[in-house]
CSV table of C-alpha atoms and ligand atoms in Angstrom, one decimal:
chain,number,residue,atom,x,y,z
A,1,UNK,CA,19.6,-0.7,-11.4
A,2,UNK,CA,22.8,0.5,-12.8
A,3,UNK,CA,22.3,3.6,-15.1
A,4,UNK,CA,20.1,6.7,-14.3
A,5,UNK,CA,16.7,6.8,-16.1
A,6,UNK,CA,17.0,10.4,-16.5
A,7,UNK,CA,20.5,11.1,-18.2
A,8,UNK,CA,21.8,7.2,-19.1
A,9,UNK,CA,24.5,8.2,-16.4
A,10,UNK,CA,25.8,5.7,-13.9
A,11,UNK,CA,24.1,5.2,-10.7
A,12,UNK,CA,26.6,4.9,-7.3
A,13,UNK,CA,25.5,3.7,-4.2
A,14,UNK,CA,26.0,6.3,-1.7
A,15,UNK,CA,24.1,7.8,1.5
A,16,UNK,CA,22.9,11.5,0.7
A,17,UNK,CA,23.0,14.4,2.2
A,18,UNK,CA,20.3,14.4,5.1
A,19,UNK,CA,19.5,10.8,4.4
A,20,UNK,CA,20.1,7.5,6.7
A,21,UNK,CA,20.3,4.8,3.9
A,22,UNK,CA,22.5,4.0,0.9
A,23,UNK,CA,20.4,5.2,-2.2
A,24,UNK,CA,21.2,4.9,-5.9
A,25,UNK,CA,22.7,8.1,-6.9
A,26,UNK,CA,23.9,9.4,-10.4
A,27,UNK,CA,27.5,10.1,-10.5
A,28,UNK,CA,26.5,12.7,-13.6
A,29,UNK,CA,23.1,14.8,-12.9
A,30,UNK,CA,23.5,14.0,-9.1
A,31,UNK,CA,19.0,12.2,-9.6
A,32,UNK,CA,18.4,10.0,-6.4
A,33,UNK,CA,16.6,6.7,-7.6
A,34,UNK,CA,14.5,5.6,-4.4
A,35,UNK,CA,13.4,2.1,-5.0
A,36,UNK,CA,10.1,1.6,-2.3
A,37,UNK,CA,7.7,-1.4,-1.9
A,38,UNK,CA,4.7,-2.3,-4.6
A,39,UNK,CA,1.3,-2.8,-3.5
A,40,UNK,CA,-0.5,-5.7,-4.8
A,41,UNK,CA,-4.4,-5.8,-4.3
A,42,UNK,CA,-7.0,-8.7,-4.8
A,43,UNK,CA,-10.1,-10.1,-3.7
A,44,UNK,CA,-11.7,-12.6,-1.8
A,45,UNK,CA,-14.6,-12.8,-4.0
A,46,UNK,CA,-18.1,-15.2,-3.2
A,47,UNK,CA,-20.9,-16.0,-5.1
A,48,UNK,CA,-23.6,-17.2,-2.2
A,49,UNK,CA,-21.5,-19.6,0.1
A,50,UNK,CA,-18.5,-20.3,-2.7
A,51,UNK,CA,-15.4,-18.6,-3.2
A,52,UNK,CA,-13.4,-17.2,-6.6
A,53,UNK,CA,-10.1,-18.9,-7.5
A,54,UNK,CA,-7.8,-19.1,-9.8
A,55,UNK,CA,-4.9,-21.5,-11.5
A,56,UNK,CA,-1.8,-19.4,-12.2
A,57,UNK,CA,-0.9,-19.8,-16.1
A,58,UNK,CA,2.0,-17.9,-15.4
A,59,UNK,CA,5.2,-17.8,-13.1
A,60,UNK,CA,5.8,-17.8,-10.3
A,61,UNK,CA,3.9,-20.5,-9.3
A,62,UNK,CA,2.6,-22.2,-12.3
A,63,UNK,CA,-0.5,-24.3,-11.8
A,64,UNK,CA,-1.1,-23.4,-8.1
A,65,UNK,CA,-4.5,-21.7,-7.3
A,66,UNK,CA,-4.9,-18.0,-6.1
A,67,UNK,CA,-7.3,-15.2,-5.1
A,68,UNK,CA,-7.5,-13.0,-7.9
A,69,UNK,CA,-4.8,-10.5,-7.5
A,70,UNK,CA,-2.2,-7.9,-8.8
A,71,UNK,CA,0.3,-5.2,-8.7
A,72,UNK,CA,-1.3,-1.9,-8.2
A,73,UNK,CA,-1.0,0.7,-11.2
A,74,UNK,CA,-0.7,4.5,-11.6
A,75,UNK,CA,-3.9,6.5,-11.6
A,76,UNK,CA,-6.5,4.0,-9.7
A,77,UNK,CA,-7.6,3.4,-6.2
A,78,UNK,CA,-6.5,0.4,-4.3
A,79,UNK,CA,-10.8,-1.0,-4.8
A,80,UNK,CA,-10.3,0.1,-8.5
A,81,UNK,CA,-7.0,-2.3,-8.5
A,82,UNK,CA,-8.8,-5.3,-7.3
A,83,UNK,CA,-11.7,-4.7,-9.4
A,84,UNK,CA,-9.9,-4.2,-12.3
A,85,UNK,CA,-7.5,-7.8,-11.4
A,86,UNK,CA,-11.0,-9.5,-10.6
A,87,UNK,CA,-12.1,-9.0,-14.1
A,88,UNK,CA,-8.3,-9.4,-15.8
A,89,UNK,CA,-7.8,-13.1,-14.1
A,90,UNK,CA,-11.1,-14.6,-13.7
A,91,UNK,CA,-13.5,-12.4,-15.9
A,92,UNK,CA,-15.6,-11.9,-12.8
A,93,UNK,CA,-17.6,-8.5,-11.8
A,94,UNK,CA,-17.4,-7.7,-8.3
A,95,UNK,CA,-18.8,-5.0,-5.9
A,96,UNK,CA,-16.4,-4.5,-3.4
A,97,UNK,CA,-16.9,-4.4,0.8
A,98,UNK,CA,-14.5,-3.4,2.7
A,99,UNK,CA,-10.6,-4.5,3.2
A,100,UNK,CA,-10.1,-8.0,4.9
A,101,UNK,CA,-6.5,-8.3,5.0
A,102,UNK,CA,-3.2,-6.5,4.9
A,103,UNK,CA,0.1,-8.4,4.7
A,104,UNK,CA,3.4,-6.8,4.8
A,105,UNK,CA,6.0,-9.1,3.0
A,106,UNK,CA,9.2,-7.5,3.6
A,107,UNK,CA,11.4,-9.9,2.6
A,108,UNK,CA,10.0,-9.1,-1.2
A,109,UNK,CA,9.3,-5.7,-0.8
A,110,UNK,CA,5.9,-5.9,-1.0
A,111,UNK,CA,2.5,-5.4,0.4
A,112,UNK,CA,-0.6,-7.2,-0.2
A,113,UNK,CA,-4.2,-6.0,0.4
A,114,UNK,CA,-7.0,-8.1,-0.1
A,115,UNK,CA,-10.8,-6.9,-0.1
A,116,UNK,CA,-14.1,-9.1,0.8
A,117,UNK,CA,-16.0,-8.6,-2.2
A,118,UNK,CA,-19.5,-9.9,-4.1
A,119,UNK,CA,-19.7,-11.5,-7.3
A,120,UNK,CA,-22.0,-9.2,-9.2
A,121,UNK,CA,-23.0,-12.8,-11.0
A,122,UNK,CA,-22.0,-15.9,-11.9
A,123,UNK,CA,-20.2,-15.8,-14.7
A,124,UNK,CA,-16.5,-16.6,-14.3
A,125,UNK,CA,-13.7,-17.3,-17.0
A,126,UNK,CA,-10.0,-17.5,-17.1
A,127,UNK,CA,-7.7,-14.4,-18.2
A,128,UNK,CA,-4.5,-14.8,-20.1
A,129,UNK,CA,-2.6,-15.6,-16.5
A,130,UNK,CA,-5.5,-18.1,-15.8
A,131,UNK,CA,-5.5,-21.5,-16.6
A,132,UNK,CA,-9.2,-21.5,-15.3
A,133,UNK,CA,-11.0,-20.1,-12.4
A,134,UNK,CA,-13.7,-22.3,-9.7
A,135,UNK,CA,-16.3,-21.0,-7.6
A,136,UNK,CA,-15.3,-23.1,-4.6
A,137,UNK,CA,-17.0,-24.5,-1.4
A,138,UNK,CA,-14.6,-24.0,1.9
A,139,UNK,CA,-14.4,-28.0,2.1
A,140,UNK,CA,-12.8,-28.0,-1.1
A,141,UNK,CA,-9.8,-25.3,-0.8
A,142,UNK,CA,-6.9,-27.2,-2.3
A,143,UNK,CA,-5.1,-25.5,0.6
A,144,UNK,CA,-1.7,-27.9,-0.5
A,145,UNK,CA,-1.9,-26.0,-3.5
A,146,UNK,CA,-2.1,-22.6,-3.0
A,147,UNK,CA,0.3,-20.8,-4.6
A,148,UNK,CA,1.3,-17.8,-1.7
A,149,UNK,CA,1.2,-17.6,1.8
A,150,UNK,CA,-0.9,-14.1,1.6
A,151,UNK,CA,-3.2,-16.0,-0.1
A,152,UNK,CA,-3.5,-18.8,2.3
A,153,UNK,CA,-3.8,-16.3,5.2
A,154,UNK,CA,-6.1,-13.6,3.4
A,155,UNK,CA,-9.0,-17.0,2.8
A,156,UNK,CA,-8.2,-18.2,6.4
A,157,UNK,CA,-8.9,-14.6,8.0
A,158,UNK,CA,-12.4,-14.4,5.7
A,159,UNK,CA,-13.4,-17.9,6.5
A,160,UNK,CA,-12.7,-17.4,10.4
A,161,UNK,CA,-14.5,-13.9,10.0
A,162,UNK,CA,-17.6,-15.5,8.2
A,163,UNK,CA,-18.0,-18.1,10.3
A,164,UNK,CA,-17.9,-16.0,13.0
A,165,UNK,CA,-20.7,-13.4,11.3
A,166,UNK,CA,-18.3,-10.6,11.9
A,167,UNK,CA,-15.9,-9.2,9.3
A,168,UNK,CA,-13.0,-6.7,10.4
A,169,UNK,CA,-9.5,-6.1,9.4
A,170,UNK,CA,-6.9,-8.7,10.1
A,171,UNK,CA,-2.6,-7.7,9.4
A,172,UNK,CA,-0.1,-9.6,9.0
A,173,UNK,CA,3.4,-9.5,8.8
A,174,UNK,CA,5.2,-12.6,6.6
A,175,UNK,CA,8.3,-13.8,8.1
A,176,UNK,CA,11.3,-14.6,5.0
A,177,UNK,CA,10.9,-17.6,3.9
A,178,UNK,CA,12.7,-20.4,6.0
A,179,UNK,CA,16.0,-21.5,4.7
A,180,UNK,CA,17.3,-25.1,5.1
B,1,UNK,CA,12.2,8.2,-17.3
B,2,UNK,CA,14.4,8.3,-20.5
B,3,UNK,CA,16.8,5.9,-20.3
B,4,UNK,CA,16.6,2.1,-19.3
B,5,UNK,CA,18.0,1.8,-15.8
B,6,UNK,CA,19.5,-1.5,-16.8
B,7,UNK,CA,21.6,-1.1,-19.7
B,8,UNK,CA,21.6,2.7,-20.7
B,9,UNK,CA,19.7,2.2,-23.4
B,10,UNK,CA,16.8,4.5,-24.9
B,11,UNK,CA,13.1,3.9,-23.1
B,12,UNK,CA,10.4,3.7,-26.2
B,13,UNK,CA,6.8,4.0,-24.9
B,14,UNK,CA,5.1,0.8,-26.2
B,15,UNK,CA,2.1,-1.5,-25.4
B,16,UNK,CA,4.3,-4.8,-24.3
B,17,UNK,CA,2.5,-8.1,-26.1
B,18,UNK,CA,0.3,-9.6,-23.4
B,19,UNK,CA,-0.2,-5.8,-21.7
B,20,UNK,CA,-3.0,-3.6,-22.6
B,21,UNK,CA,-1.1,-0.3,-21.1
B,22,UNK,CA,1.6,2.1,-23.1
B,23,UNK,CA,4.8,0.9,-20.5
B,24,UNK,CA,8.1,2.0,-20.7
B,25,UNK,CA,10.1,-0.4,-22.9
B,26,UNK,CA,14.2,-0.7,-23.1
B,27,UNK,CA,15.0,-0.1,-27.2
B,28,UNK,CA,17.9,-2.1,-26.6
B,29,UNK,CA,17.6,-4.7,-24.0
B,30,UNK,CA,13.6,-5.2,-24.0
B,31,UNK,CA,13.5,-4.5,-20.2
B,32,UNK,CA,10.3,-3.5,-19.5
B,33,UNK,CA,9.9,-0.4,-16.9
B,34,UNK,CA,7.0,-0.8,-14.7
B,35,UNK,CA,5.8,2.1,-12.5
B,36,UNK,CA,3.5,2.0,-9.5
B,37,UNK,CA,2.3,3.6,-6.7
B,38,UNK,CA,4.1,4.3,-3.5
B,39,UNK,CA,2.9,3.6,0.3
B,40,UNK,CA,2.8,7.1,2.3
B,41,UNK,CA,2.2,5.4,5.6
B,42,UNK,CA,2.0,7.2,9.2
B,43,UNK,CA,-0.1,7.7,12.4
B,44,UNK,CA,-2.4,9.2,14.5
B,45,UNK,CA,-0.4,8.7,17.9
B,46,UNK,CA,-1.9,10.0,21.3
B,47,UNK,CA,-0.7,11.1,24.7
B,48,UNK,CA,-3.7,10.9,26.8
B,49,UNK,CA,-6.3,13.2,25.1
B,50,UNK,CA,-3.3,15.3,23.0
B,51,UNK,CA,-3.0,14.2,19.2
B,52,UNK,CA,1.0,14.5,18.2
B,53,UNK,CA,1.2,16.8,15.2
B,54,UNK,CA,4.6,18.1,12.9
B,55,UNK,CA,5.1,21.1,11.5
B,56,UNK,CA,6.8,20.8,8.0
B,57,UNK,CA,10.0,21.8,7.4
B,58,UNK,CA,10.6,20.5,3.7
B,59,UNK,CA,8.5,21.0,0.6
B,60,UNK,CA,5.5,20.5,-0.6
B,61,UNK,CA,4.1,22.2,2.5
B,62,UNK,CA,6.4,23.7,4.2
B,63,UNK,CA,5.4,25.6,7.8
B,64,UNK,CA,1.7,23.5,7.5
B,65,UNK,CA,1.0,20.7,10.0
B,66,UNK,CA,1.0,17.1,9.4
B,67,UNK,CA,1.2,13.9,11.4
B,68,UNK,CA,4.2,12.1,11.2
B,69,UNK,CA,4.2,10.0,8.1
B,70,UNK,CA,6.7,9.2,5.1
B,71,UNK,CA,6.9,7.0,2.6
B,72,UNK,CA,7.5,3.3,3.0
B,73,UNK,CA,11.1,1.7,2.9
B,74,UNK,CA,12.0,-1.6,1.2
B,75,UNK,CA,12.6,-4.3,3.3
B,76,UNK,CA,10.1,-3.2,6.7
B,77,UNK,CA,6.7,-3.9,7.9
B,78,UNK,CA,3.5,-1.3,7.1
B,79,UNK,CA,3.7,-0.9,10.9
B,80,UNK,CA,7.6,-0.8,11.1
B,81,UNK,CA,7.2,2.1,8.3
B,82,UNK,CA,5.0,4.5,10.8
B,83,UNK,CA,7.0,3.6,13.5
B,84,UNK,CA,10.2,4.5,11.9
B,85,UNK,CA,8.7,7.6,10.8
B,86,UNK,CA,7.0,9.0,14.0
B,87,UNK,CA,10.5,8.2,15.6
B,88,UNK,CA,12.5,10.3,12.4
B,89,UNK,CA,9.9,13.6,11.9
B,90,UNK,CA,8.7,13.6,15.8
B,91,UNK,CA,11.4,12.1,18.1
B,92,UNK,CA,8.2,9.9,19.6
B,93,UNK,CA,8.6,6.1,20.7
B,94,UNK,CA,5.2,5.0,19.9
B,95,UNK,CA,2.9,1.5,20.0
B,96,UNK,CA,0.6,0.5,17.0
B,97,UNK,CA,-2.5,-0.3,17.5
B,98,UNK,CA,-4.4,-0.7,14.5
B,99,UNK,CA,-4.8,0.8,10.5
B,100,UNK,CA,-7.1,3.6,10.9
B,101,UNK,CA,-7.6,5.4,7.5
B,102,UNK,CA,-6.5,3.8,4.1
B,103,UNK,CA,-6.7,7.0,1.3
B,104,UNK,CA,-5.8,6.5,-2.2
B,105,UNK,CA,-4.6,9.5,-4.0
B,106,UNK,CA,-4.8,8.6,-7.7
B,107,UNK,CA,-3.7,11.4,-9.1
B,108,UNK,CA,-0.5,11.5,-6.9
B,109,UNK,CA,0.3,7.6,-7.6
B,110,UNK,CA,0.0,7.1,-4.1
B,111,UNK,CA,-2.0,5.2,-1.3
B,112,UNK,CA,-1.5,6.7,2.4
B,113,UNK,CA,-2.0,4.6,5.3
B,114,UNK,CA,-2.2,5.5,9.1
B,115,UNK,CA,-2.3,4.1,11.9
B,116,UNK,CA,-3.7,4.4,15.6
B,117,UNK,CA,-1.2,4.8,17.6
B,118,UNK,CA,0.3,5.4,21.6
B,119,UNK,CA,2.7,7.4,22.7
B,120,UNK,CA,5.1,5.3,25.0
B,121,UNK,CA,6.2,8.5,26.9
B,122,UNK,CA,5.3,12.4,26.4
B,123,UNK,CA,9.1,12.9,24.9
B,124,UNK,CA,8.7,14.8,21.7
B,125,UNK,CA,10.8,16.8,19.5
B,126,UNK,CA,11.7,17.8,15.6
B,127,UNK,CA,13.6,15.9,13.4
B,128,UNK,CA,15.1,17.2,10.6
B,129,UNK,CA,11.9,17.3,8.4
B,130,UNK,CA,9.9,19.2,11.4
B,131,UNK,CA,10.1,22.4,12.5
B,132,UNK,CA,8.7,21.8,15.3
B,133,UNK,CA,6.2,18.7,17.3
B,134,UNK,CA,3.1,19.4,19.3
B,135,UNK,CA,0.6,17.4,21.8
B,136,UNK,CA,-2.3,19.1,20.6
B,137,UNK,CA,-6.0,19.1,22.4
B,138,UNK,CA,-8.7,18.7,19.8
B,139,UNK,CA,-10.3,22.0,20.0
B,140,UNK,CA,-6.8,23.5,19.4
B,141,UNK,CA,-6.4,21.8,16.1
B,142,UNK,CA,-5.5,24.3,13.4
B,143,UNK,CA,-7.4,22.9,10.4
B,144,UNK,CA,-6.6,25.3,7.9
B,145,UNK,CA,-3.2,25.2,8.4
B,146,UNK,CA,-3.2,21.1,7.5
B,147,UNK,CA,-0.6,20.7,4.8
B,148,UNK,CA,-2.7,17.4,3.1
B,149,UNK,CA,-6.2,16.4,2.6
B,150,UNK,CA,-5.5,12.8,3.5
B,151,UNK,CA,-3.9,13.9,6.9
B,152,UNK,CA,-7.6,16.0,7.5
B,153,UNK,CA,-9.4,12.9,6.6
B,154,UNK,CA,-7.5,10.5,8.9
B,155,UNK,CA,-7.7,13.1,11.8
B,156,UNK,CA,-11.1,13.7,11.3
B,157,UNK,CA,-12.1,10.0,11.1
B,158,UNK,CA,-10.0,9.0,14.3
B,159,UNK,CA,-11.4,12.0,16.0
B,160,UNK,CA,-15.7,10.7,15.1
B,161,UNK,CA,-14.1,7.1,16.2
B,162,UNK,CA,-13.0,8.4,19.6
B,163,UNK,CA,-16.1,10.8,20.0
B,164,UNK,CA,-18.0,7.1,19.1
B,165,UNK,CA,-15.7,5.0,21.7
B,166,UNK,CA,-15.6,2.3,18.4
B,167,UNK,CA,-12.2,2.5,16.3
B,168,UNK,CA,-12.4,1.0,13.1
B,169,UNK,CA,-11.1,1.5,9.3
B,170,UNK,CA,-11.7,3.9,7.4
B,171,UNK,CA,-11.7,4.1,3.6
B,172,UNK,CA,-11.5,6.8,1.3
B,173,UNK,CA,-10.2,7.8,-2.4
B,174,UNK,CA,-9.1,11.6,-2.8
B,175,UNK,CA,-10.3,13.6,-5.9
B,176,UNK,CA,-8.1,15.5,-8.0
B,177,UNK,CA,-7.5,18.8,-7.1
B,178,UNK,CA,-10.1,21.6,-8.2
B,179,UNK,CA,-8.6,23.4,-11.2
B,180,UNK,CA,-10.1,26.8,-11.4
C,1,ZN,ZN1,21.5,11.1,-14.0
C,2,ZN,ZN1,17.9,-1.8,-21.5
């Protein structure tokens, strides 16, 4: 972020008046450019005992399999958003049930919900960021292969919650990733 | 949003290839501009039977109640955001205990979460964005002087979970306001 989207001017890092942290500020029309974290919402979606994945077609990740899942946009709920990704990634219709995970990821500015939700049939495809999508059984997770750690806890937290009979809410904080 | 944040350059509103939504789209450099919603995040923090409310000072709102919430900071925790926010608007050391209402307000671009909360110690006071901070009994809330309708949903909805004795999450997508 160097220039201000408002007047093309050129952004400064400063602290404003009233304000604790360094912002980008335009030197010209004086516009404060907050930057805050995106939201991105999915779904762990079944179809009687199996579960919805998908192979990412696209970066990051290439290849590895996900929940369905995306950022948020303007104008929809968060249940709207993972409907919506549900149907872009694996052409899948869902009715969703109730949020199964929350996971802060600081470290990328971001925070990802997932939902527990129903296939409203079968029928499953691969969007244009899907290289295909399964209807899995829990013995055959590639869990080597999953492509983010959200993921990996968001299908650990519904399996321990189905297996137990009893869904709730599970959060989760993701430490940075480990440097060696 | 006019100009590209990147290079300077003119914004066009396009369809990007591979999208299926108008974005905003550098003339120059090709950067694409997305925009999504933000996280309001906050809590419903307690002192024994008292509810900690804030009176506004800052617009939209201002001299209406709220509980302390804000929106979310790159680079911190859901939880770490409605700590750091009871602490600025309230002055109030509090501990999470668990998300209480998740609200979506569409037609804001926004999603509000808050939290259950308890106050370590009865030390309150008004930060720069309150006038002033209350420990308030329930019978002494002033309802229609609430400056949001998400803060009356999450209030109400921890309030039916303590009348209960069972907390859990609730979930909840705001209309647009009534235009008359
Ligand atoms: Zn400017
Ligand atoms: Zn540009």
């Amino acid at each position: 972020m160097k220039f201000c989207s408002q007047c093309g001017g050129l952004l400064t890092i400063q602290v404003p008046a009233g304000d604790s942290r360094p912002r980008h500020v335009c030197a010209h029309c004086g516009e404060i450019h907050y930057r805050n974290p995106k939201l991105v919402v999915g779904c762990v979606a079944t179809w009687e005992e199996r579960i919805l994945l998908c192979r990412r077609a696209i970066e990051p990740r290439h290849g590895f399999w996900t929940l369905p899942a995306g950022f948020m946009e303007n104008g929809e709920s968060t249940a709207e958003a993972a409907t919506r990704e549900t149907l872009e990634e694996a052409c899948a219709r869902i009715e969703i049930e109730a949020l199964s995970s929350l996971i802060s990821v600081p470290h990328y500015d971001q925070v990802h919900l997932f939902y527990r939700a129903r296939l409203l049939d079968p029928h499953i495809g691969a969007g244009p960021e899907s290289l295909e999508s399964v209807l899995i059984r829990e013995e055959d997770i590639p869990w080597s292969e999953i492509a983010f750690q959200s993921v990996s806890f968001a299908l650990r937290a519904f399996l321990a919650d189905r297996a137990a009979g009893s869904f709730g809410l599970h959060e989760h904080s993701l430490p940075p990733p480990a440097t060696t």
